[in-house]
C-alpha cells in the first residue's frame, strides 16, 4: 500500500494571521465610537431645532396663530410679497361679518400687544389691496375708483357726525401712527413704496376736489 502526500499547507498553530485580516485596534474603535456619537448629537440637535424654531404657518391656520407669527423675526425676514399675503389674510379675517381678530382678543386668545399688531397689519392689508387695484387700472378707471372710496368715506364720516358712537373704555385703534406707518413702509421694496405714496397723493388731491365741490353745493345754514 503506497502512501500519498498532499500539497495543502496547514496553517501553523499560533502563527500570525494572514494578510487582509488586520484586527481593529482599541484606538480605532474609540475614534469610530466618537464619530458615531458626534453624528448622533448633530442629528438630535437638528431635530430639536426643527421642532422649536419658528415656522411659517399656513394661511388657513387659526387666527391667533397668524397673529403671533407676524410678531416674530421670521415674519420680518420673509419676502415682501409673502408679508403682504399675511396682511391681506388678517384684513379678510376681520371683515364686518367675521371680526375674528376682535373675537380672539375678547376671548383672551391673544393679548393686547398681539391684538394691536394684528389690527395694524390688517390695516396695511386693506390699503395695500386698494393700492394694487388702483395701480392696475387706467386713467378714468383710477379716478372712478378713487371717487368710490372717497364718497364712501365721506358718507361714513357724515353718519358718524349725525350719530356719534360713545367712546369705549380701553378701545384700541388699529390705525398706525404716522411714525409707525413710515417705519413699516421704509422696509418695503422701492416700487412698493412708490405705488403706496402715489396712491396716497392722488387720493388726497381727489378728496380735496370732491370736498370743495360739495361745499359749493351745500346749502347755507
JSON list of C-alpha atoms in Angstrom, two decimals:
[
{"chain": "A", "resi": 1, "resn": "UNK", "atom": "CA", "xyz": [0.00, 0.00, 0.00]},
{"chain": "A", "resi": 2, "resn": "UNK", "atom": "CA", "xyz": [1.52, 3.26, -1.10]},
{"chain": "A", "resi": 3, "resn": "UNK", "atom": "CA", "xyz": [1.30, 6.43, 0.98]},
{"chain": "A", "resi": 4, "resn": "UNK", "atom": "CA", "xyz": [0.03, 9.68, -0.53]},
{"chain": "A", "resi": 5, "resn": "UNK", "atom": "CA", "xyz": [1.20, 13.20, 0.15]},
{"chain": "A", "resi": 6, "resn": "UNK", "atom": "CA", "xyz": [-0.70, 16.46, -0.21]},
{"chain": "A", "resi": 7, "resn": "UNK", "atom": "CA", "xyz": [0.45, 19.89, -1.12]},
{"chain": "A", "resi": 8, "resn": "UNK", "atom": "CA", "xyz": [-2.12, 21.63, 1.17]},
{"chain": "A", "resi": 9, "resn": "UNK", "atom": "CA", "xyz": [-0.42, 23.60, 3.86]},
{"chain": "A", "resi": 10, "resn": "UNK", "atom": "CA", "xyz": [-1.85, 23.55, 7.33]},
{"chain": "A", "resi": 11, "resn": "UNK", "atom": "CA", "xyz": [-1.56, 26.94, 8.96]},
{"chain": "A", "resi": 12, "resn": "UNK", "atom": "CA", "xyz": [0.77, 26.78, 11.88]},
{"chain": "A", "resi": 13, "resn": "UNK", "atom": "CA", "xyz": [-0.82, 26.89, 15.27]},
{"chain": "A", "resi": 14, "resn": "UNK", "atom": "CA", "xyz": [-0.41, 30.21, 16.94]},
{"chain": "A", "resi": 15, "resn": "UNK", "atom": "CA", "xyz": [1.02, 31.74, 13.79]},
{"chain": "A", "resi": 16, "resn": "UNK", "atom": "CA", "xyz": [0.39, 35.30, 12.59]},
{"chain": "A", "resi": 17, "resn": "UNK", "atom": "CA", "xyz": [-2.97, 35.96, 10.88]},
{"chain": "A", "resi": 18, "resn": "UNK", "atom": "CA", "xyz": [-2.95, 36.11, 7.11]},
{"chain": "A", "resi": 19, "resn": "UNK", "atom": "CA", "xyz": [-2.76, 39.43, 5.26]},
{"chain": "A", "resi": 20, "resn": "UNK", "atom": "CA", "xyz": [-6.07, 41.38, 4.87]},
{"chain": "A", "resi": 21, "resn": "UNK", "atom": "CA", "xyz": [-7.46, 40.47, 8.24]},
{"chain": "A", "resi": 22, "resn": "UNK", "atom": "CA", "xyz": [-5.74, 43.06, 10.42]},
{"chain": "A", "resi": 23, "resn": "UNK", "atom": "CA", "xyz": [-7.76, 43.38, 13.64]},
{"chain": "A", "resi": 24, "resn": "UNK", "atom": "CA", "xyz": [-9.26, 46.76, 14.62]},
{"chain": "A", "resi": 25, "resn": "UNK", "atom": "CA", "xyz": [-7.29, 48.36, 17.39]},
{"chain": "A", "resi": 26, "resn": "UNK", "atom": "CA", "xyz": [-8.78, 49.90, 20.51]},
{"chain": "A", "resi": 27, "resn": "UNK", "atom": "CA", "xyz": [-7.76, 53.34, 19.29]},
{"chain": "A", "resi": 28, "resn": "UNK", "atom": "CA", "xyz": [-9.70, 52.86, 16.07]},
{"chain": "A", "resi": 29, "resn": "UNK", "atom": "CA", "xyz": [-12.74, 51.65, 18.00]},
{"chain": "A", "resi": 30, "resn": "UNK", "atom": "CA", "xyz": [-12.61, 54.77, 20.17]},
{"chain": "A", "resi": 31, "resn": "UNK", "atom": "CA", "xyz": [-12.34, 57.01, 17.09]},
{"chain": "A", "resi": 32, "resn": "UNK", "atom": "CA", "xyz": [-15.32, 55.30, 15.38]},
{"chain": "A", "resi": 33, "resn": "UNK", "atom": "CA", "xyz": [-17.36, 55.45, 18.56]},
{"chain": "A", "resi": 34, "resn": "UNK", "atom": "CA", "xyz": [-16.59, 59.15, 18.96]},
{"chain": "A", "resi": 35, "resn": "UNK", "atom": "CA", "xyz": [-17.56, 59.88, 15.34]},
{"chain": "A", "resi": 36, "resn": "UNK", "atom": "CA", "xyz": [-20.82, 57.96, 15.72]},
{"chain": "A", "resi": 37, "resn": "UNK", "atom": "CA", "xyz": [-21.57, 59.82, 18.93]},
{"chain": "A", "resi": 38, "resn": "UNK", "atom": "CA", "xyz": [-20.90, 63.19, 17.28]},
{"chain": "A", "resi": 39, "resn": "UNK", "atom": "CA", "xyz": [-23.22, 62.33, 14.38]},
{"chain": "A", "resi": 40, "resn": "UNK", "atom": "CA", "xyz": [-25.94, 61.28, 16.83]},
{"chain": "A", "resi": 41, "resn": "UNK", "atom": "CA", "xyz": [-25.59, 64.60, 18.68]},
{"chain": "A", "resi": 42, "resn": "UNK", "atom": "CA", "xyz": [-25.80, 66.58, 15.43]},
{"chain": "A", "resi": 43, "resn": "UNK", "atom": "CA", "xyz": [-28.89, 64.68, 14.31]},
{"chain": "A", "resi": 44, "resn": "UNK", "atom": "CA", "xyz": [-30.55, 65.15, 17.70]},
{"chain": "A", "resi": 45, "resn": "UNK", "atom": "CA", "xyz": [-29.78, 68.89, 17.67]},
{"chain": "A", "resi": 46, "resn": "UNK", "atom": "CA", "xyz": [-31.22, 69.19, 14.17]},
{"chain": "A", "resi": 47, "resn": "UNK", "atom": "CA", "xyz": [-34.46, 67.53, 15.22]},
{"chain": "A", "resi": 48, "resn": "UNK", "atom": "CA", "xyz": [-34.70, 69.75, 18.32]},
{"chain": "A", "resi": 49, "resn": "UNK", "atom": "CA", "xyz": [-34.04, 72.86, 16.20]},
{"chain": "A", "resi": 50, "resn": "UNK", "atom": "CA", "xyz": [-36.68, 71.83, 13.70]},
{"chain": "A", "resi": 51, "resn": "UNK", "atom": "CA", "xyz": [-39.19, 71.29, 16.48]},
{"chain": "A", "resi": 52, "resn": "UNK", "atom": "CA", "xyz": [-38.51, 74.51, 18.38]},
{"chain": "A", "resi": 53, "resn": "UNK", "atom": "CA", "xyz": [-37.75, 77.02, 15.61]},
{"chain": "A", "resi": 54, "resn": "UNK", "atom": "CA", "xyz": [-40.41, 79.43, 14.40]},
{"chain": "A", "resi": 55, "resn": "UNK", "atom": "CA", "xyz": [-42.15, 78.00, 11.38]},
{"chain": "A", "resi": 56, "resn": "UNK", "atom": "CA", "xyz": [-44.33, 79.95, 8.98]},
{"chain": "A", "resi": 57, "resn": "UNK", "atom": "CA", "xyz": [-47.95, 78.85, 9.44]},
{"chain": "A", "resi": 58, "resn": "UNK", "atom": "CA", "xyz": [-50.34, 78.02, 6.63]},
{"chain": "A", "resi": 59, "resn": "UNK", "atom": "CA", "xyz": [-52.71, 80.75, 5.52]},
{"chain": "A", "resi": 60, "resn": "UNK", "atom": "CA", "xyz": [-55.66, 78.70, 6.80]},
{"chain": "A", "resi": 61, "resn": "UNK", "atom": "CA", "xyz": [-54.19, 78.41, 10.31]},
{"chain": "A", "resi": 62, "resn": "UNK", "atom": "CA", "xyz": [-56.28, 79.70, 13.24]},
{"chain": "A", "resi": 63, "resn": "UNK", "atom": "CA", "xyz": [-56.31, 83.47, 13.62]},
{"chain": "A", "resi": 64, "resn": "UNK", "atom": "CA", "xyz": [-54.28, 83.52, 16.91]},
{"chain": "A", "resi": 65, "resn": "UNK", "atom": "CA", "xyz": [-51.54, 81.51, 15.19]},
{"chain": "A", "resi": 66, "resn": "UNK", "atom": "CA", "xyz": [-51.31, 84.04, 12.34]},
{"chain": "A", "resi": 67, "resn": "UNK", "atom": "CA", "xyz": [-51.38, 86.94, 14.80]},
{"chain": "A", "resi": 68, "resn": "UNK", "atom": "CA", "xyz": [-48.50, 85.59, 16.87]},
{"chain": "A", "resi": 69, "resn": "UNK", "atom": "CA", "xyz": [-46.45, 84.84, 13.77]},
{"chain": "A", "resi": 70, "resn": "UNK", "atom": "CA", "xyz": [-46.49, 88.45, 12.48]},
{"chain": "A", "resi": 71, "resn": "UNK", "atom": "CA", "xyz": [-44.67, 89.47, 15.68]},
{"chain": "A", "resi": 72, "resn": "UNK", "atom": "CA", "xyz": [-41.74, 87.12, 15.06]},
{"chain": "A", "resi": 73, "resn": "UNK", "atom": "CA", "xyz": [-38.36, 87.81, 13.48]},
{"chain": "A", "resi": 74, "resn": "UNK", "atom": "CA", "xyz": [-39.11, 85.05, 10.98]},
{"chain": "A", "resi": 75, "resn": "UNK", "atom": "CA", "xyz": [-42.02, 87.07, 9.61]},
{"chain": "A", "resi": 76, "resn": "UNK", "atom": "CA", "xyz": [-39.81, 90.15, 9.23]},
{"chain": "A", "resi": 77, "resn": "UNK", "atom": "CA", "xyz": [-37.31, 88.07, 7.25]},
{"chain": "A", "resi": 78, "resn": "UNK", "atom": "CA", "xyz": [-39.92, 86.90, 4.76]},
{"chain": "A", "resi": 79, "resn": "UNK", "atom": "CA", "xyz": [-40.06, 88.47, 1.26]},
{"chain": "A", "resi": 80, "resn": "UNK", "atom": "CA", "xyz": [-42.38, 91.47, 0.94]},
{"chain": "A", "resi": 81, "resn": "UNK", "atom": "CA", "xyz": [-44.91, 89.56, -1.20]},
{"chain": "A", "resi": 82, "resn": "UNK", "atom": "CA", "xyz": [-45.22, 86.90, 1.50]},
{"chain": "A", "resi": 83, "resn": "UNK", "atom": "CA", "xyz": [-45.72, 89.52, 4.20]},
{"chain": "A", "resi": 84, "resn": "UNK", "atom": "CA", "xyz": [-48.46, 91.11, 2.09]},
{"chain": "A", "resi": 85, "resn": "UNK", "atom": "CA", "xyz": [-50.29, 87.78, 1.96]},
{"chain": "A", "resi": 86, "resn": "UNK", "atom": "CA", "xyz": [-50.42, 87.70, 5.76]},
{"chain": "A", "resi": 87, "resn": "UNK", "atom": "CA", "xyz": [-51.55, 91.35, 5.92]},
{"chain": "A", "resi": 88, "resn": "UNK", "atom": "CA", "xyz": [-54.38, 90.75, 3.47]},
{"chain": "A", "resi": 89, "resn": "UNK", "atom": "CA", "xyz": [-55.31, 87.49, 5.19]},
{"chain": "A", "resi": 90, "resn": "UNK", "atom": "CA", "xyz": [-55.69, 89.29, 8.53]},
{"chain": "A", "resi": 91, "resn": "UNK", "atom": "CA", "xyz": [-57.75, 92.02, 6.90]},
{"chain": "A", "resi": 92, "resn": "UNK", "atom": "CA", "xyz": [-60.07, 89.38, 5.50]},
{"chain": "A", "resi": 93, "resn": "UNK", "atom": "CA", "xyz": [-60.30, 87.65, 8.87]},
{"chain": "A", "resi": 94, "resn": "UNK", "atom": "CA", "xyz": [-61.54, 90.88, 10.49]},
{"chain": "A", "resi": 95, "resn": "UNK", "atom": "CA", "xyz": [-64.19, 91.95, 7.99]},
{"chain": "A", "resi": 96, "resn": "UNK", "atom": "CA", "xyz": [-67.51, 93.13, 9.40]},
{"chain": "A", "resi": 97, "resn": "UNK", "atom": "CA", "xyz": [-69.18, 89.74, 9.08]},
{"chain": "A", "resi": 98, "resn": "UNK", "atom": "CA", "xyz": [-66.27, 87.89, 10.71]},
{"chain": "A", "resi": 99, "resn": "UNK", "atom": "CA", "xyz": [-64.33, 90.05, 13.19]},
{"chain": "A", "resi": 100, "resn": "UNK", "atom": "CA", "xyz": [-62.09, 87.10, 14.04]},
{"chain": "A", "resi": 101, "resn": "UNK", "atom": "CA", "xyz": [-59.28, 89.28, 15.44]},
{"chain": "A", "resi": 102, "resn": "UNK", "atom": "CA", "xyz": [-61.72, 91.15, 17.68]},
{"chain": "A", "resi": 103, "resn": "UNK", "atom": "CA", "xyz": [-63.23, 87.88, 18.88]},
{"chain": "A", "resi": 104, "resn": "UNK", "atom": "CA", "xyz": [-59.81, 86.34, 19.59]},
{"chain": "A", "resi": 105, "resn": "UNK", "atom": "CA", "xyz": [-58.94, 89.35, 21.77]},
{"chain": "A", "resi": 106, "resn": "UNK", "atom": "CA", "xyz": [-62.31, 89.41, 23.54]},
{"chain": "A", "resi": 107, "resn": "UNK", "atom": "CA", "xyz": [-61.97, 85.70, 24.34]},
{"chain": "A", "resi": 108, "resn": "UNK", "atom": "CA", "xyz": [-58.42, 86.11, 25.68]},
{"chain": "A", "resi": 109, "resn": "UNK", "atom": "CA", "xyz": [-56.77, 84.04, 22.93]},
{"chain": "A", "resi": 110, "resn": "UNK", "atom": "CA", "xyz": [-54.45, 86.94, 22.05]},
{"chain": "A", "resi": 111, "resn": "UNK", "atom": "CA", "xyz": [-53.13, 89.68, 24.31]},
{"chain": "A", "resi": 112, "resn": "UNK", "atom": "CA", "xyz": [-53.31, 93.45, 23.85]},
{"chain": "A", "resi": 113, "resn": "UNK", "atom": "CA", "xyz": [-49.93, 93.73, 22.13]},
{"chain": "A", "resi": 114, "resn": "UNK", "atom": "CA", "xyz": [-50.83, 90.97, 19.68]},
{"chain": "A", "resi": 115, "resn": "UNK", "atom": "CA", "xyz": [-54.27, 92.50, 19.11]},
{"chain": "A", "resi": 116, "resn": "UNK", "atom": "CA", "xyz": [-52.94, 95.93, 18.22]},
{"chain": "A", "resi": 117, "resn": "UNK", "atom": "CA", "xyz": [-50.25, 94.46, 15.94]},
{"chain": "A", "resi": 118, "resn": "UNK", "atom": "CA", "xyz": [-52.87, 92.35, 14.16]},
{"chain": "A", "resi": 119, "resn": "UNK", "atom": "CA", "xyz": [-55.16, 95.35, 13.64]},
{"chain": "A", "resi": 120, "resn": "UNK", "atom": "CA", "xyz": [-52.27, 97.33, 12.19]},
{"chain": "A", "resi": 121, "resn": "UNK", "atom": "CA", "xyz": [-51.28, 94.56, 9.81]},
{"chain": "A", "resi": 122, "resn": "UNK", "atom": "CA", "xyz": [-54.92, 94.20, 8.75]},
{"chain": "A", "resi": 123, "resn": "UNK", "atom": "CA", "xyz": [-54.99, 97.97, 8.13]},
{"chain": "A", "resi": 124, "resn": "UNK", "atom": "CA", "xyz": [-51.94, 97.71, 5.88]},
{"chain": "A", "resi": 125, "resn": "UNK", "atom": "CA", "xyz": [-53.51, 94.72, 4.13]},
{"chain": "A", "resi": 126, "resn": "UNK", "atom": "CA", "xyz": [-56.70, 96.67, 3.38]},
{"chain": "A", "resi": 127, "resn": "UNK", "atom": "CA", "xyz": [-54.81, 99.65, 1.98]},
{"chain": "A", "resi": 128, "resn": "UNK", "atom": "CA", "xyz": [-52.35, 97.54, 0.00]},
{"chain": "A", "resi": 129, "resn": "UNK", "atom": "CA", "xyz": [-55.30, 95.83, -1.69]},
{"chain": "A", "resi": 130, "resn": "UNK", "atom": "CA", "xyz": [-56.61, 99.28, -2.66]},
{"chain": "A", "resi": 131, "resn": "UNK", "atom": "CA", "xyz": [-53.19, 100.37, -3.93]},
{"chain": "A", "resi": 132, "resn": "UNK", "atom": "CA", "xyz": [-52.93, 97.22, -6.05]},
{"chain": "A", "resi": 133, "resn": "UNK", "atom": "CA", "xyz": [-56.38, 97.71, -7.53]},
{"chain": "A", "resi": 134, "resn": "UNK", "atom": "CA", "xyz": [-55.74, 101.38, -8.24]},
{"chain": "A", "resi": 135, "resn": "UNK", "atom": "CA", "xyz": [-52.35, 100.73, -9.85]},
{"chain": "A", "resi": 136, "resn": "UNK", "atom": "CA", "xyz": [-53.81, 98.09, -12.16]},
{"chain": "A", "resi": 137, "resn": "UNK", "atom": "CA", "xyz": [-56.39, 100.40, -13.76]},
{"chain": "A", "resi": 138, "resn": "UNK", "atom": "CA", "xyz": [-56.40, 103.06, -16.47]},
{"chain": "A", "resi": 139, "resn": "UNK", "atom": "CA", "xyz": [-56.85, 106.83, -16.13]},
{"chain": "A", "resi": 140, "resn": "UNK", "atom": "CA", "xyz": [-60.64, 107.17, -15.99]},
{"chain": "A", "resi": 141, "resn": "UNK", "atom": "CA", "xyz": [-60.99, 103.93, -14.05]},
{"chain": "A", "resi": 142, "resn": "UNK", "atom": "CA", "xyz": [-58.49, 105.17, -11.49]},
{"chain": "A", "resi": 143, "resn": "UNK", "atom": "CA", "xyz": [-60.49, 108.35, -10.90]},
{"chain": "A", "resi": 144, "resn": "UNK", "atom": "CA", "xyz": [-63.75, 106.42, -10.67]},
{"chain": "A", "resi": 145, "resn": "UNK", "atom": "CA", "xyz": [-62.20, 104.07, -8.12]},
{"chain": "A", "resi": 146, "resn": "UNK", "atom": "CA", "xyz": [-60.90, 106.96, -6.05]},
{"chain": "A", "resi": 147, "resn": "UNK", "atom": "CA", "xyz": [-64.33, 108.62, -6.16]},
{"chain": "A", "resi": 148, "resn": "UNK", "atom": "CA", "xyz": [-65.92, 105.39, -4.95]},
{"chain": "A", "resi": 149, "resn": "UNK", "atom": "CA", "xyz": [-63.56, 105.15, -1.96]},
{"chain": "A", "resi": 150, "resn": "UNK", "atom": "CA", "xyz": [-63.76, 108.84, -1.09]},
{"chain": "A", "resi": 151, "resn": "UNK", "atom": "CA", "xyz": [-67.56, 109.14, -1.31]},
{"chain": "A", "resi": 152, "resn": "UNK", "atom": "CA", "xyz": [-67.95, 106.04, 0.85]},
{"chain": "A", "resi": 153, "resn": "UNK", "atom": "CA", "xyz": [-65.60, 107.52, 3.47]},
{"chain": "A", "resi": 154, "resn": "UNK", "atom": "CA", "xyz": [-67.36, 110.90, 3.43]},
{"chain": "A", "resi": 155, "resn": "UNK", "atom": "CA", "xyz": [-70.71, 109.17, 3.86]},
{"chain": "A", "resi": 156, "resn": "UNK", "atom": "CA", "xyz": [-69.37, 107.25, 6.87]},
{"chain": "A", "resi": 157, "resn": "UNK", "atom": "CA", "xyz": [-67.98, 110.46, 8.35]},
{"chain": "A", "resi": 158, "resn": "UNK", "atom": "CA", "xyz": [-71.33, 112.23, 7.89]},
{"chain": "A", "resi": 159, "resn": "UNK", "atom": "CA", "xyz": [-73.11, 109.34, 9.58]},
{"chain": "A", "resi": 160, "resn": "UNK", "atom": "CA", "xyz": [-70.68, 109.44, 12.47]},
{"chain": "A", "resi": 161, "resn": "UNK", "atom": "CA", "xyz": [-71.25, 113.17, 12.93]},
{"chain": "A", "resi": 162, "resn": "UNK", "atom": "CA", "xyz": [-75.01, 112.70, 12.96]},
{"chain": "A", "resi": 163, "resn": "UNK", "atom": "CA", "xyz": [-74.94, 109.68, 15.23]},
{"chain": "A", "resi": 164, "resn": "UNK", "atom": "CA", "xyz": [-71.69, 109.72, 17.18]},
{"chain": "A", "resi": 165, "resn": "UNK", "atom": "CA", "xyz": [-70.85, 106.49, 18.95]},
{"chain": "A", "resi": 166, "resn": "UNK", "atom": "CA", "xyz": [-69.97, 106.76, 22.64]},
{"chain": "A", "resi": 167, "resn": "UNK", "atom": "CA", "xyz": [-66.25, 106.17, 23.21]},
{"chain": "A", "resi": 168, "resn": "UNK", "atom": "CA", "xyz": [-65.40, 102.72, 24.52]},
{"chain": "A", "resi": 169, "resn": "UNK", "atom": "CA", "xyz": [-63.21, 102.48, 27.58]},
{"chain": "A", "resi": 170, "resn": "UNK", "atom": "CA", "xyz": [-59.87, 100.93, 26.67]},
{"chain": "A", "resi": 171, "resn": "UNK", "atom": "CA", "xyz": [-60.70, 100.98, 22.96]},
{"chain": "A", "resi": 172, "resn": "UNK", "atom": "CA", "xyz": [-57.64, 100.02, 20.87]},
{"chain": "A", "resi": 173, "resn": "UNK", "atom": "CA", "xyz": [-57.14, 101.58, 17.45]},
{"chain": "A", "resi": 174, "resn": "UNK", "atom": "CA", "xyz": [-55.67, 99.60, 14.61]},
{"chain": "A", "resi": 175, "resn": "UNK", "atom": "CA", "xyz": [-54.61, 102.70, 12.70]},
{"chain": "A", "resi": 176, "resn": "UNK", "atom": "CA", "xyz": [-50.83, 103.13, 12.88]},
{"chain": "A", "resi": 177, "resn": "UNK", "atom": "CA", "xyz": [-49.35, 106.49, 13.77]},
{"chain": "A", "resi": 178, "resn": "UNK", "atom": "CA", "xyz": [-47.51, 108.43, 11.07]},
{"chain": "A", "resi": 179, "resn": "UNK", "atom": "CA", "xyz": [-44.20, 107.24, 12.52]},
{"chain": "A", "resi": 180, "resn": "UNK", "atom": "CA", "xyz": [-45.35, 103.61, 12.65]},
{"chain": "A", "resi": 181, "resn": "UNK", "atom": "CA", "xyz": [-46.65, 103.81, 9.09]},
{"chain": "A", "resi": 182, "resn": "UNK", "atom": "CA", "xyz": [-43.37, 105.24, 7.79]},
{"chain": "A", "resi": 183, "resn": "UNK", "atom": "CA", "xyz": [-41.28, 102.69, 9.73]},
{"chain": "A", "resi": 184, "resn": "UNK", "atom": "CA", "xyz": [-43.18, 99.82, 8.13]},
{"chain": "A", "resi": 185, "resn": "UNK", "atom": "CA", "xyz": [-43.19, 101.28, 4.61]},
{"chain": "A", "resi": 186, "resn": "UNK", "atom": "CA", "xyz": [-39.46, 102.04, 4.76]},
{"chain": "A", "resi": 187, "resn": "UNK", "atom": "CA", "xyz": [-38.84, 98.29, 4.89]},
{"chain": "A", "resi": 188, "resn": "UNK", "atom": "CA", "xyz": [-40.68, 97.69, 1.61]},
{"chain": "A", "resi": 189, "resn": "UNK", "atom": "CA", "xyz": [-39.09, 97.44, -1.86]},
{"chain": "A", "resi": 190, "resn": "UNK", "atom": "CA", "xyz": [-38.77, 100.79, -3.69]},
{"chain": "A", "resi": 191, "resn": "UNK", "atom": "CA", "xyz": [-41.52, 100.02, -6.23]},
{"chain": "A", "resi": 192, "resn": "UNK", "atom": "CA", "xyz": [-43.98, 99.11, -3.46]},
{"chain": "A", "resi": 193, "resn": "UNK", "atom": "CA", "xyz": [-43.21, 102.34, -1.60]},
{"chain": "A", "resi": 194, "resn": "UNK", "atom": "CA", "xyz": [-43.64, 104.35, -4.78]},
{"chain": "A", "resi": 195, "resn": "UNK", "atom": "CA", "xyz": [-47.06, 102.81, -5.52]},
{"chain": "A", "resi": 196, "resn": "UNK", "atom": "CA", "xyz": [-48.20, 103.46, -1.93]},
{"chain": "A", "resi": 197, "resn": "UNK", "atom": "CA", "xyz": [-47.18, 107.11, -1.88]},
{"chain": "A", "resi": 198, "resn": "UNK", "atom": "CA", "xyz": [-48.53, 107.75, -5.38]},
{"chain": "A", "resi": 199, "resn": "UNK", "atom": "CA", "xyz": [-51.91, 106.35, -4.39]},
{"chain": "A", "resi": 200, "resn": "UNK", "atom": "CA", "xyz": [-51.88, 108.42, -1.21]},
{"chain": "A", "resi": 201, "resn": "UNK", "atom": "CA", "xyz": [-51.03, 111.59, -3.16]},
{"chain": "A", "resi": 202, "resn": "UNK", "atom": "CA", "xyz": [-53.76, 111.04, -5.75]},
{"chain": "A", "resi": 203, "resn": "UNK", "atom": "CA", "xyz": [-56.31, 110.11, -3.09]},
{"chain": "A", "resi": 204, "resn": "UNK", "atom": "CA", "xyz": [-55.72, 113.30, -1.10]},
{"chain": "A", "resi": 205, "resn": "UNK", "atom": "CA", "xyz": [-55.81, 115.51, -4.19]},
{"chain": "A", "resi": 206, "resn": "UNK", "atom": "CA", "xyz": [-59.06, 113.96, -5.43]},
{"chain": "A", "resi": 207, "resn": "UNK", "atom": "CA", "xyz": [-60.63, 114.13, -1.97]},
{"chain": "A", "resi": 208, "resn": "UNK", "atom": "CA", "xyz": [-59.85, 117.84, -1.75]},
{"chain": "A", "resi": 209, "resn": "UNK", "atom": "CA", "xyz": [-61.60, 118.49, -5.08]},
{"chain": "A", "resi": 210, "resn": "UNK", "atom": "CA", "xyz": [-64.67, 116.50, -4.06]},
{"chain": "A", "resi": 211, "resn": "UNK", "atom": "CA", "xyz": [-64.91, 118.29, -0.72]},
{"chain": "A", "resi": 212, "resn": "UNK", "atom": "CA", "xyz": [-64.59, 121.68, -2.43]},
{"chain": "A", "resi": 213, "resn": "UNK", "atom": "CA", "xyz": [-67.35, 120.76, -4.88]},
{"chain": "A", "resi": 214, "resn": "UNK", "atom": "CA", "xyz": [-69.61, 119.58, -2.06]},
{"chain": "A", "resi": 215, "resn": "UNK", "atom": "CA", "xyz": [-69.00, 122.79, -0.12]},
{"chain": "A", "resi": 216, "resn": "UNK", "atom": "CA", "xyz": [-70.22, 124.87, -3.08]},
{"chain": "A", "resi": 217, "resn": "UNK", "atom": "CA", "xyz": [-73.46, 122.92, -3.38]},
{"chain": "A", "resi": 218, "resn": "UNK", "atom": "CA", "xyz": [-74.11, 122.65, 0.37]},
{"chain": "A", "resi": 219, "resn": "UNK", "atom": "CA", "xyz": [-77.00, 124.92, 1.41]},
{"chain": "A", "resi": 220, "resn": "UNK", "atom": "CA", "xyz": [-76.15, 127.81, 3.70]},
{"chain": "A", "resi": 221, "resn": "UNK", "atom": "CA", "xyz": [-77.03, 127.38, 7.34]}
]
